[in-house]
Coordinates of C-alpha atoms and ligand atoms in Angstrom, one line a residue:
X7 CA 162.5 104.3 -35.4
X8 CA 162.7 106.7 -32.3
X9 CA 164.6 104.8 -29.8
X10 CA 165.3 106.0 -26.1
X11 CA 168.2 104.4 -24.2
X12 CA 168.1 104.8 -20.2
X13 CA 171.2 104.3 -18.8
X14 CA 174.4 104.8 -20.3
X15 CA 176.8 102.5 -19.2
X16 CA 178.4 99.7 -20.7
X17 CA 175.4 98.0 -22.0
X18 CA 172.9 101.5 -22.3
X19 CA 175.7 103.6 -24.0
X20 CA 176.7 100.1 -26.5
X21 CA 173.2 99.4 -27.6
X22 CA 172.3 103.6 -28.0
X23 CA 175.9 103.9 -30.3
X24 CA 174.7 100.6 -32.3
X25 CA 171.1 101.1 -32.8
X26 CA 172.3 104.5 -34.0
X27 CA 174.6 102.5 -36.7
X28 CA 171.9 100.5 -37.9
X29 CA 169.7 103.4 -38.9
X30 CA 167.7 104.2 -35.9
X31 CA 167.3 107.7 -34.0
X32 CA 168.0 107.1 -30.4
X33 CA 168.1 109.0 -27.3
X34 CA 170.5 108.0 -24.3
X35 CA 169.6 108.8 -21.0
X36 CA 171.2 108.9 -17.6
X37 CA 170.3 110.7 -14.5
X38 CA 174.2 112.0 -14.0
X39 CA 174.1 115.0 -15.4
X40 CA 178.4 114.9 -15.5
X41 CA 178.0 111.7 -17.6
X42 CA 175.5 113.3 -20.1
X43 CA 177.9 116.7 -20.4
X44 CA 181.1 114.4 -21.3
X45 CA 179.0 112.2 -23.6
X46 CA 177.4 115.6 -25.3
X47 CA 181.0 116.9 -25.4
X48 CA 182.5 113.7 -26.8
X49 CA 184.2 112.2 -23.7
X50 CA 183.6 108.7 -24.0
X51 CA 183.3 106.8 -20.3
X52 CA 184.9 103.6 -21.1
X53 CA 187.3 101.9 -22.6
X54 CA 185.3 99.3 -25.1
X55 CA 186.7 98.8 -28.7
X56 CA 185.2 100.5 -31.9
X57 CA 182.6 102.6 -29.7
X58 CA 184.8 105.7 -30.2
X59 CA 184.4 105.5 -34.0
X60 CA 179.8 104.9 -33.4
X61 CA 179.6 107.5 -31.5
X62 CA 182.0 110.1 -32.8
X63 CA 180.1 108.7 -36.6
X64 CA 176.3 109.4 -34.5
X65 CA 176.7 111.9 -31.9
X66 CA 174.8 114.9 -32.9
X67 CA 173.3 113.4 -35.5
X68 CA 171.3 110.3 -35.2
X69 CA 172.7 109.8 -31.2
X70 CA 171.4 112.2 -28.5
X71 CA 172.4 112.4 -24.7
X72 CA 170.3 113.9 -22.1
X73 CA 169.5 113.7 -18.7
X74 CA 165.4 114.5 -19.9
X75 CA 163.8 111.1 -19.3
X76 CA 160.0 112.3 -19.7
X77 CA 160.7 114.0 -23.1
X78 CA 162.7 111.0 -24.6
X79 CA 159.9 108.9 -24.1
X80 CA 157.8 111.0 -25.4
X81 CA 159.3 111.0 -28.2
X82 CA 160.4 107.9 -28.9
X83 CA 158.3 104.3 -29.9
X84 CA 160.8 101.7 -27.7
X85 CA 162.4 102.7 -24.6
X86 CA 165.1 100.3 -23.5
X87 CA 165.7 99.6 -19.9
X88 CA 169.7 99.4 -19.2
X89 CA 170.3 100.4 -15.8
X90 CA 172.1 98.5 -13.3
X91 CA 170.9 95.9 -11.1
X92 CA 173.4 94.9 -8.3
X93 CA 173.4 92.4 -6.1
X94 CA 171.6 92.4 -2.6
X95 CA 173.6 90.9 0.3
X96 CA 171.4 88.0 0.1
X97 CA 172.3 87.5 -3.8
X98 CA 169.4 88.2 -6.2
X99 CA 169.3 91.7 -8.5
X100 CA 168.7 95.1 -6.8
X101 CA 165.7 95.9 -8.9
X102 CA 165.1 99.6 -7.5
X103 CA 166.6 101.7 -10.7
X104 CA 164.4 99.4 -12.9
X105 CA 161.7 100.5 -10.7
X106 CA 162.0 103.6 -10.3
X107 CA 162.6 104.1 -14.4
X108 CA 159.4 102.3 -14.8
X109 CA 157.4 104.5 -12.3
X110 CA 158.8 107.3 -14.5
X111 CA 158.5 106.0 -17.6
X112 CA 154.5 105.6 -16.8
X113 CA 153.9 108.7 -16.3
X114 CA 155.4 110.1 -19.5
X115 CA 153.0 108.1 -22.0
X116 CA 151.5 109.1 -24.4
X117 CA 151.0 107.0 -27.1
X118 CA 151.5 103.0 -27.8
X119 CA 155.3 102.4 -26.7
X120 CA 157.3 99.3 -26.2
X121 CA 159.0 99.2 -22.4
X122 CA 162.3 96.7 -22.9
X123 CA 164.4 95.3 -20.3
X124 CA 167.9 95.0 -21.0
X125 CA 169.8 95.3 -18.2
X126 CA 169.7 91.9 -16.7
X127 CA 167.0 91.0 -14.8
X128 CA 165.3 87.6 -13.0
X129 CA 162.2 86.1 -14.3
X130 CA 159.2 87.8 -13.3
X131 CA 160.6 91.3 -14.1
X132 CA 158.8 92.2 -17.1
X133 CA 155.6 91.5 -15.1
X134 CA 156.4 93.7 -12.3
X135 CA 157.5 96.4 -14.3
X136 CA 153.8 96.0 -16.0
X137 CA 152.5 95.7 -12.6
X138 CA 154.2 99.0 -11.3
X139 CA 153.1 101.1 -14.9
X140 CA 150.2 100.2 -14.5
X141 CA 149.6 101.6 -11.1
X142 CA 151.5 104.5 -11.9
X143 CA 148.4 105.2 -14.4
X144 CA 150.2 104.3 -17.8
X145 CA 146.9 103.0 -19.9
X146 CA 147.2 99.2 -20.5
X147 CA 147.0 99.9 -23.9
X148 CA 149.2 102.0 -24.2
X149 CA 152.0 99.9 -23.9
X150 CA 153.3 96.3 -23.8
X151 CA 156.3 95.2 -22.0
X152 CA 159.1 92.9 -23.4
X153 CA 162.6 91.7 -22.7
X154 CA 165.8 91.9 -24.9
X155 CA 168.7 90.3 -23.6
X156 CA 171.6 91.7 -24.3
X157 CA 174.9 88.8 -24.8
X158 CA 177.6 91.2 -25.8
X159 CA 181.2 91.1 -24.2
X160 CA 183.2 93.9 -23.0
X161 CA 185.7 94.2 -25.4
X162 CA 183.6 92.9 -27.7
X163 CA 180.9 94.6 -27.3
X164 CA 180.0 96.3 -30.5
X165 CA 181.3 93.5 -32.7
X166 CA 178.8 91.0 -30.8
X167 CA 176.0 93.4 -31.4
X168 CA 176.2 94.1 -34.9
X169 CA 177.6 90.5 -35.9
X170 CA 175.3 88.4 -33.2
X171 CA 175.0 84.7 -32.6
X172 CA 171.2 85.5 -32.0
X173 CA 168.9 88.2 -31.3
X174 CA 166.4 86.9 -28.5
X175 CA 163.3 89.0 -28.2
X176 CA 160.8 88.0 -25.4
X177 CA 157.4 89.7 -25.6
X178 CA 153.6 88.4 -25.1
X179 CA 151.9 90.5 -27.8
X180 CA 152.1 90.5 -31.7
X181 CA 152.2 94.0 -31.5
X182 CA 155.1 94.4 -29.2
X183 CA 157.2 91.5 -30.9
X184 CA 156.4 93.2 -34.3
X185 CA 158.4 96.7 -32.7
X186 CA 161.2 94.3 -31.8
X187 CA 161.4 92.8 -35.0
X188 CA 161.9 96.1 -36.8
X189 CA 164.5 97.4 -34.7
X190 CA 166.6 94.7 -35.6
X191 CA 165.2 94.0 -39.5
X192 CA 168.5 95.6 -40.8
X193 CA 170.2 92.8 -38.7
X194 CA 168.2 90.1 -39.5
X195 CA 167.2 90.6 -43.0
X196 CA 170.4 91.7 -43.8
X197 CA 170.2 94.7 -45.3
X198 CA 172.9 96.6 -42.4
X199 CA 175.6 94.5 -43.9
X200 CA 175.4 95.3 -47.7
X201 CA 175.4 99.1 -46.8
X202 CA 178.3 100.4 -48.1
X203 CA 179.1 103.5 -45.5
X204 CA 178.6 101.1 -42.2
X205 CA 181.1 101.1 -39.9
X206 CA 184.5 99.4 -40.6
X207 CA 184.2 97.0 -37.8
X208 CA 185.5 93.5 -38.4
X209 CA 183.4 90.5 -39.0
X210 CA 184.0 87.5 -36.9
X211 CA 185.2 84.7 -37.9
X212 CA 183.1 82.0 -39.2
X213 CA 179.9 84.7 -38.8
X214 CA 177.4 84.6 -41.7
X215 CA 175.1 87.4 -42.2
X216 CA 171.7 87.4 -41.3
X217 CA 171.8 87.8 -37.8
X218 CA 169.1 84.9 -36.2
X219 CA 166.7 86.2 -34.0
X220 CA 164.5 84.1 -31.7
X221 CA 161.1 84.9 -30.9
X222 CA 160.1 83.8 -27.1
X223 CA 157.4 84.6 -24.5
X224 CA 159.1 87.6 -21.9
X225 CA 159.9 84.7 -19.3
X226 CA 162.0 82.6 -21.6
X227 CA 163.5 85.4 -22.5
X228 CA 164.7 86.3 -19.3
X229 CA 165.8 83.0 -18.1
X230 CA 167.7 82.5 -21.6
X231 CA 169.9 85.2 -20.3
X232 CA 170.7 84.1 -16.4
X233 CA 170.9 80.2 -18.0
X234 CA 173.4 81.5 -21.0
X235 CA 175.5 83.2 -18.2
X236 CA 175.0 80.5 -15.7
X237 CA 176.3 77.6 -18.3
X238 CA 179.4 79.7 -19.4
X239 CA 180.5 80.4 -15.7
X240 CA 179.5 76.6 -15.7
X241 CA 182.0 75.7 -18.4
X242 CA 184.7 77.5 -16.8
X243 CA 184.6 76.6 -13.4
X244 CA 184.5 72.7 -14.7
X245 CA 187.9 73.7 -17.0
X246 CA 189.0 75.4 -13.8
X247 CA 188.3 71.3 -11.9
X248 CA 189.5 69.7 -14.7
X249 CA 193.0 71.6 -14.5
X250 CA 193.0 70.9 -10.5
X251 CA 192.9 67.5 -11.5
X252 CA 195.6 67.7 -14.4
X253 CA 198.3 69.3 -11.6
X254 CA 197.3 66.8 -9.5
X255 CA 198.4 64.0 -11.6
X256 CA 200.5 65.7 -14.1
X257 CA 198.7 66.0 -17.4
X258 CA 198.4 69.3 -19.3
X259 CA 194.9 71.0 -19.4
X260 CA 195.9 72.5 -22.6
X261 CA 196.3 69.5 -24.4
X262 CA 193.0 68.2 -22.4
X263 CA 190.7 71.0 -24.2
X264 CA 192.1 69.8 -27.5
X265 CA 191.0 66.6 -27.0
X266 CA 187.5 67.9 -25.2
X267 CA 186.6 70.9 -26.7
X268 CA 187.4 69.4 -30.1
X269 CA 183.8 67.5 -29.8
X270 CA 181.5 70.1 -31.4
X271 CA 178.8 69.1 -29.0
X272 CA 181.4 70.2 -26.1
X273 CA 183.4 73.2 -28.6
X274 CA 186.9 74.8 -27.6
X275 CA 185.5 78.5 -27.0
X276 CA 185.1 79.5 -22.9
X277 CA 187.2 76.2 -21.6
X278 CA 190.4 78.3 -21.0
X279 CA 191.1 77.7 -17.2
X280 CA 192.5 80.2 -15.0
X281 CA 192.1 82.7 -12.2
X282 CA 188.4 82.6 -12.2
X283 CA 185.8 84.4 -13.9
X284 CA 185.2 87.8 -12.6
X285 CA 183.3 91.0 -13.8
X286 CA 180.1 92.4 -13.7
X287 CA 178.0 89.9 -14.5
X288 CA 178.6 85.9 -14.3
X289 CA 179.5 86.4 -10.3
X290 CA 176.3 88.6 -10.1
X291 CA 174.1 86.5 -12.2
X292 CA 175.0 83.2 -11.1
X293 CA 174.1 84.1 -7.6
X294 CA 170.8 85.9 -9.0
X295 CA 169.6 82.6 -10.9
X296 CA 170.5 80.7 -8.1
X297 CA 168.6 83.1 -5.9
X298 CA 165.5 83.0 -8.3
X299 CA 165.6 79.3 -8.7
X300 CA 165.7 78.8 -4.7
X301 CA 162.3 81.2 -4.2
X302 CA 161.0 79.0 -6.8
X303 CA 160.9 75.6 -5.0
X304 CA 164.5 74.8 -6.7
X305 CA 167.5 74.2 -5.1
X306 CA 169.8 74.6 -7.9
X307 CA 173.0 73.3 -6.1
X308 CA 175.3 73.1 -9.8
X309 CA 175.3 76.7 -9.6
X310 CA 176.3 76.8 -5.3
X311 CA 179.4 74.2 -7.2
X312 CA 180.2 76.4 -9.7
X313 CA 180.8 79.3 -7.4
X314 CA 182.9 77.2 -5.2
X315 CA 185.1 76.2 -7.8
X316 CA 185.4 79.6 -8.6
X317 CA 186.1 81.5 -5.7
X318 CA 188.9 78.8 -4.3
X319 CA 190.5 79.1 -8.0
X320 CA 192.3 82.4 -6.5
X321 CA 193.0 80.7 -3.4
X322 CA 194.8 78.1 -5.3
X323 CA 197.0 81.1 -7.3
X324 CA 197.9 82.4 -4.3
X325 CA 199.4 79.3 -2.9
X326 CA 200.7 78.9 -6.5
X327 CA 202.5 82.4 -5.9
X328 CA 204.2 80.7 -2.2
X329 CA 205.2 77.7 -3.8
X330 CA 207.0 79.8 -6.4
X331 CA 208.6 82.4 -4.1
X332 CA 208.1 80.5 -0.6
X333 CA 207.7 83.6 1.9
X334 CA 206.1 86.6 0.6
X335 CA 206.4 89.6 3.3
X336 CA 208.9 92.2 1.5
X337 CA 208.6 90.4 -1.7
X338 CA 208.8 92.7 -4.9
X339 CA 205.8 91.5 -7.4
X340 CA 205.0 92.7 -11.3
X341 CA 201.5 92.4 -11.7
X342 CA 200.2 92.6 -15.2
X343 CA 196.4 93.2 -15.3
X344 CA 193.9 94.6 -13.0
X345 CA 190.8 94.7 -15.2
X346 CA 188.4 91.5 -14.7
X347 CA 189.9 90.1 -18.3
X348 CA 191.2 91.9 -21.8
X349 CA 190.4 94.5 -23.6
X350 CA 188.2 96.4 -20.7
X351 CA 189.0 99.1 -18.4
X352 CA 186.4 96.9 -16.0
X353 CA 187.5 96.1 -12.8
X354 CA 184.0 94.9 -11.3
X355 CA 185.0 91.3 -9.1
X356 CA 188.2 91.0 -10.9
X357 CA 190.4 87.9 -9.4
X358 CA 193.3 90.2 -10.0
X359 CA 192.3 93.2 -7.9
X360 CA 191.5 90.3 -5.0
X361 CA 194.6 88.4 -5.7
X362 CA 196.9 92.0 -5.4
X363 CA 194.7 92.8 -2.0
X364 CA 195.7 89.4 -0.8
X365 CA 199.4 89.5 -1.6
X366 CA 199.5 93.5 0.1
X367 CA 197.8 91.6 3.0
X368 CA 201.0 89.2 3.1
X369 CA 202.9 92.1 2.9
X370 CA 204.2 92.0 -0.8
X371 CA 205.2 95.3 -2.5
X372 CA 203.0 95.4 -5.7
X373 CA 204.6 96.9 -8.9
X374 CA 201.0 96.4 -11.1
X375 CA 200.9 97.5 -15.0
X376 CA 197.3 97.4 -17.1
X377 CA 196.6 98.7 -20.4
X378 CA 193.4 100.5 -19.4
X379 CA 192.3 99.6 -16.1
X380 CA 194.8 101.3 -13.3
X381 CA 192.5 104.6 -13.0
X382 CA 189.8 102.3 -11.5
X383 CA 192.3 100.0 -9.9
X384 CA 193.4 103.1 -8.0
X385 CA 189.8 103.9 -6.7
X386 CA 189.9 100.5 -5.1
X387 CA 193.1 99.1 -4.1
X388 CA 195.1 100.6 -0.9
X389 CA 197.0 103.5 -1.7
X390 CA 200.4 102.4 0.4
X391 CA 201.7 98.9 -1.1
X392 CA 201.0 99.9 -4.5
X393 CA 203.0 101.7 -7.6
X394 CA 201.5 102.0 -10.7
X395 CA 203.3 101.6 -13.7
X396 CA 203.3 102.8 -17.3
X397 CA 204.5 99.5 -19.0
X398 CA 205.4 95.8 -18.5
X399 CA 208.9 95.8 -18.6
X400 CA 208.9 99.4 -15.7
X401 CA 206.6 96.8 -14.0
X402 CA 209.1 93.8 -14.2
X403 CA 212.4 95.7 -13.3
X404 CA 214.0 94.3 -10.5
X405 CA 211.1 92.7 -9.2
X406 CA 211.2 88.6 -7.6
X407 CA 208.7 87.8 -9.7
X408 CA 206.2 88.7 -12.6
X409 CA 202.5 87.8 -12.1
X410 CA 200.2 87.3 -15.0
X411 CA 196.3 88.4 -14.0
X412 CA 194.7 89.3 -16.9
X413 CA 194.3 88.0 -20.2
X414 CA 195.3 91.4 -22.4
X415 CA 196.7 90.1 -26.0
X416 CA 200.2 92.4 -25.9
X417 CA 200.8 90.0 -22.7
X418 CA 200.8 86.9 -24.5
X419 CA 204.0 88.6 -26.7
X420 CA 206.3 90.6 -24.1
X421 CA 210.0 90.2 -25.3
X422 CA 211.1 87.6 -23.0
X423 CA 214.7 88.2 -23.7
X424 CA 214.4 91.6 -22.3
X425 CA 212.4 90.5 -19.0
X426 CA 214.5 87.5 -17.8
X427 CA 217.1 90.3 -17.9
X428 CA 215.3 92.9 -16.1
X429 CA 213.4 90.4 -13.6
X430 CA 215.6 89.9 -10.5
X431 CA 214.6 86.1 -10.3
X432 CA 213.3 84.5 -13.4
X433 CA 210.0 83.5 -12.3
X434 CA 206.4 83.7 -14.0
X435 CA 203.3 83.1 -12.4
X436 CA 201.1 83.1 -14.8
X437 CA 197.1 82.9 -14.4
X438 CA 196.0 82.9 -17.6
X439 CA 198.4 80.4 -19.9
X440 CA 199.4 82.6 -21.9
X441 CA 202.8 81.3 -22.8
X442 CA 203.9 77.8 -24.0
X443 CA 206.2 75.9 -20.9
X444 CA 208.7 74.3 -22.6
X445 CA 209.3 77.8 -24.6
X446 CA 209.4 79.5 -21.0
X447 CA 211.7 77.2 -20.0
X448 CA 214.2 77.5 -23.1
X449 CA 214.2 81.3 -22.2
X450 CA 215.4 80.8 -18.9
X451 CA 212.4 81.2 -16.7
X452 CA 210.9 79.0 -14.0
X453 CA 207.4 79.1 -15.0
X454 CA 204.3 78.2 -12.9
X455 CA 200.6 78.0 -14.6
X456 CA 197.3 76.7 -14.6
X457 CA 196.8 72.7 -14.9
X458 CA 199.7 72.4 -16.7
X459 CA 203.1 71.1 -15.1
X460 CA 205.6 73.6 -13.8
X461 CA 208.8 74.3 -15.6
X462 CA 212.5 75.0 -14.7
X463 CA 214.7 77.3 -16.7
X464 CA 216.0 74.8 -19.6
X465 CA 220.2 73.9 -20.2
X466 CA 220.8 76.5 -22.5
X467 CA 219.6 79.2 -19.8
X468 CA 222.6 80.0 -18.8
X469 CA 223.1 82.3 -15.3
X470 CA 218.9 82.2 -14.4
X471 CA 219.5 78.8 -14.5
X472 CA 221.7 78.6 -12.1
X473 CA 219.6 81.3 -9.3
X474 CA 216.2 79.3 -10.6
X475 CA 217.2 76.1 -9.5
X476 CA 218.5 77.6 -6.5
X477 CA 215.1 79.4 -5.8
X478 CA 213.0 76.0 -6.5
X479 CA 215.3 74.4 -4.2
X480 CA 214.1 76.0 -1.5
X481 CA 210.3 75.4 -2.3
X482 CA 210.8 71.3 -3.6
Ligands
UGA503 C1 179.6 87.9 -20.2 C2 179.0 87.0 -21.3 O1 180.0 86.3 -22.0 C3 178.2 87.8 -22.3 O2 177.6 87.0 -23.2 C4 177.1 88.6 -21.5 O3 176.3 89.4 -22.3 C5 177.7 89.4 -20.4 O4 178.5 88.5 -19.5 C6 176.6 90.1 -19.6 O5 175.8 89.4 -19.0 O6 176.4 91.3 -19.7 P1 181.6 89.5 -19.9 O7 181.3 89.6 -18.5 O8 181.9 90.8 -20.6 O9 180.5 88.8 -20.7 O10 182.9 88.6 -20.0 P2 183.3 87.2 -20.6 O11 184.1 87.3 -21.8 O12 182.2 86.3 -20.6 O13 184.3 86.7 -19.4 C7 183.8 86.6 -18.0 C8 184.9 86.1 -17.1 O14 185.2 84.7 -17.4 C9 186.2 86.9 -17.3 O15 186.7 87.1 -16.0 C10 187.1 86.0 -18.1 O16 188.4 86.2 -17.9 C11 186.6 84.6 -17.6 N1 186.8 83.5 -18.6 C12 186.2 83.5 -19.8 C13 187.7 82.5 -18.2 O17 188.2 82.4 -17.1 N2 187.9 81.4 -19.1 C14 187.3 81.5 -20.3 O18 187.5 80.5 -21.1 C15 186.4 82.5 -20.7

């Protein structure tokens, strides 16, 4: 099928390079002409695992970029909506580039086309963008509107789309939910997997093949997607309460979401507690469903909780940080990670880039280290406070303390030898228990993390043992 794609960021340019893998012809549009030049050439925008490979494999071939958004729908038999929708200042979704597509959009048809939302979008948007086509002059029957959620990950992204938990396609015709249901046939009848020139991407865990996908009116469809994001953030937050608690008394949150998440009604996937969630979407979409919920007669006040929870989360690292190192003006810190979690160059409401703000408030000299994300940390954070370094260990030297932000894998396995040398104090604050205490504490470092109980640098530390307990002295 003839596919166009408008927008081409994270989502747009994911779904364009997969519906490209799975057999389809596709079109991605974006109004920066830059963006479409570096895509054409081969640039590719973002950091997001395996999409180099789809569109290096489709590009040219069965991929397109261009800026032409009449001709692609011309051309094409679906046209996917993935533009952004920010949040207003009073909380729900900036709808204008949604709008303003759709006004174009109309007046480009010219035969029976499916108009799909993707980007995402409150309930009620699949009628107004009917609403507006229509008095644009697109013929009612020439097209029917529907909504696709999209559920991928950054980081993940391709691997969610080609191996899915569920395809949800929202649509109130036969006809339109009969277009869907093609586009993803080689997903859900299987036939994508058993080809043997797809790309080598791996299979999750546990994943079966077909993919499921779920047939629902365009109003389910679009509150499936705020709920989904709403009950994750949901989970978090309450991990996030839970591991409050657990300092408070002196349990170990770890061991906790054993013993919870072990209940397959409850499951052990989304309960790891931490800094917060961030990025471009639960913070957004939590406040947009709320928003939605409230100009419907609902006062959804779970959601006003969850956001709570999560925004005094980085409060509570930061006095984490002073209990560890008591003042903070002139202190030397490593920070490792900027982006909003792993495996993304993303720094949209990441709790690290607020937490290193805070501390440069406070005065501390910031020595920050990211796998992918310091060209967009630069754009953001203060230029003076600030050096940017090239690896961990250039980010630990000398420094009072070493800060973990983000949840990067290669964190989770620094040689710990090596740091506690380099480290001028031997103290981790880490926001994302990565590492196991006691261990920490056999290698010599005071350790502080989330809901689990601090440690000391253990007998056989030697020398760091002797400046830790000094340090913590001053702080007990
Ligand atoms: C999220 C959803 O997981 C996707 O299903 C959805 O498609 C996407 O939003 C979207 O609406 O476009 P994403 O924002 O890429 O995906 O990131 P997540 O992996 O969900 O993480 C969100 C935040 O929660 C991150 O800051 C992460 O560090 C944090 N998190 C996640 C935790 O603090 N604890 C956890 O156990 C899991």
């Amino acid at each position: 099928m003839q596919i166009a794609v408008v927008g081409s960021g994270y989502v747009g340019l994911v779904a364009a390079a997969c519906f490209a893998e799975i057999g389809h012809d596709v079109i991605s549009i974006d109004n920066d002409a830059q963006k479409i030049a570096r895509l054409q050439q081969g640039e590719i925008p973002i950091h997001e695992e395996y999409l180099p490979e789809l569109l290096k494999r489709h590009r040219d071939n069965r991929l397109m970029f261009s800026t032409d958004l009449v001709g692609a729908v011309r051309q094409s038999s679906a046209i996917f909506i993935a533009v952004g929708t920010p949040s207003t200042v009073e909380g729900d979704a900036d709808l204008s580039y949604v709008e303003s597509v759709s006004r174009a959009v109309a007046g480009a048809i010219n035969d029976y086309k499916i108009v799909v939302e993707k980007s995402t979008v409150p309930v009620f948007t699949s009628n107004w963008i009917r609403k507006v086509m229509l008095l644009d002059g697109a013929p009612a029957e020439l097209f029917d509107v529907a909504s696709n959620p999209e559920f991928l990950r950054e980081g993940t992204a391709v691997i969610d789309f080609l191996y899915p938990d569920r395809i949800v396609t929202g649509a109130n015709t036969a006809r339109c939910s009969d277009v869907l249901r093609e586009i993803y046939r080689p997903l859900t009848d299987g036939s994508y997997y058993l080809r043997p020139d797809r790309a080598a991407i791996p299979v999750p865990a546990k994943w079966a093949p077909p993919a499921r996908l779920i047939a629902t009116s365009t109003k389910s469809a679009e509150i499936i997607k705020h709920a989904s994001n709403a009950f994750l953030a949901t989970k978090i937050s309450f991990i996030n309460a839970v591991a409050n608690i657990c300092e408070s008394v002196g349990a170990d949150v770890k061991e906790v979401c054993d013993g919870i998440g072990s209940d397959s009604r409850i499951g052990n996937r989304f309960l790891n507690p931490g800094v917060g969630y961030g990025g471009s979407c639960f913070p957004k979409d939590l406040k947009a469903f709320r928003h939605v919920a409230r100009e419907n007669g609902y006062d959804f006040s779970l959601l006003s909780a969850v956001i709570t929870i999560n925004d005094e989360q980085r409060a509570r690292f930061l006095r984490k940080v002073r209990t560890a190192l008591w003042t903070l003006k002139g202190k030397k810190l490593a920070v490792l990670g900027l982006a909003f979690k792993g495996g993304t160059d993303d720094i949209r409401e990441s709790p690290a880039i607020e937490i290193v703000k805070s501390l440069l408030k406070e005065g501390c000299e910031i020595r920050a280290y990211d796998p992918a994300a310091i060209e967009r940390a630069r754009e953001v954070l203060p230029a003076h406070g600030v050096s940017y370094m090239d690896s961990p260990y250039t980010a630990a030297q000398g420094a009072d303390a070493l800060l973990i932000l983000t949840d990067w894998s290669g964190f989770a396995n620094l040689e710990l030898e090596r740091l506690r040398a380099i480290l001028a104090y031997p103290i981790i604050v880490d926001g994302r228990n990565l590492y196991d205490p006691a261990a920490m504490s056999n290698h010599g470092f005071l350790y502080y993390s989330i809901g689990r109980p601090d440690v000391q640098p253990g007998r056989s530390a030697g020398k760091s043992e002797k400046m830790a307990t000094a340090i913590s002295g001053k702080v007990d």
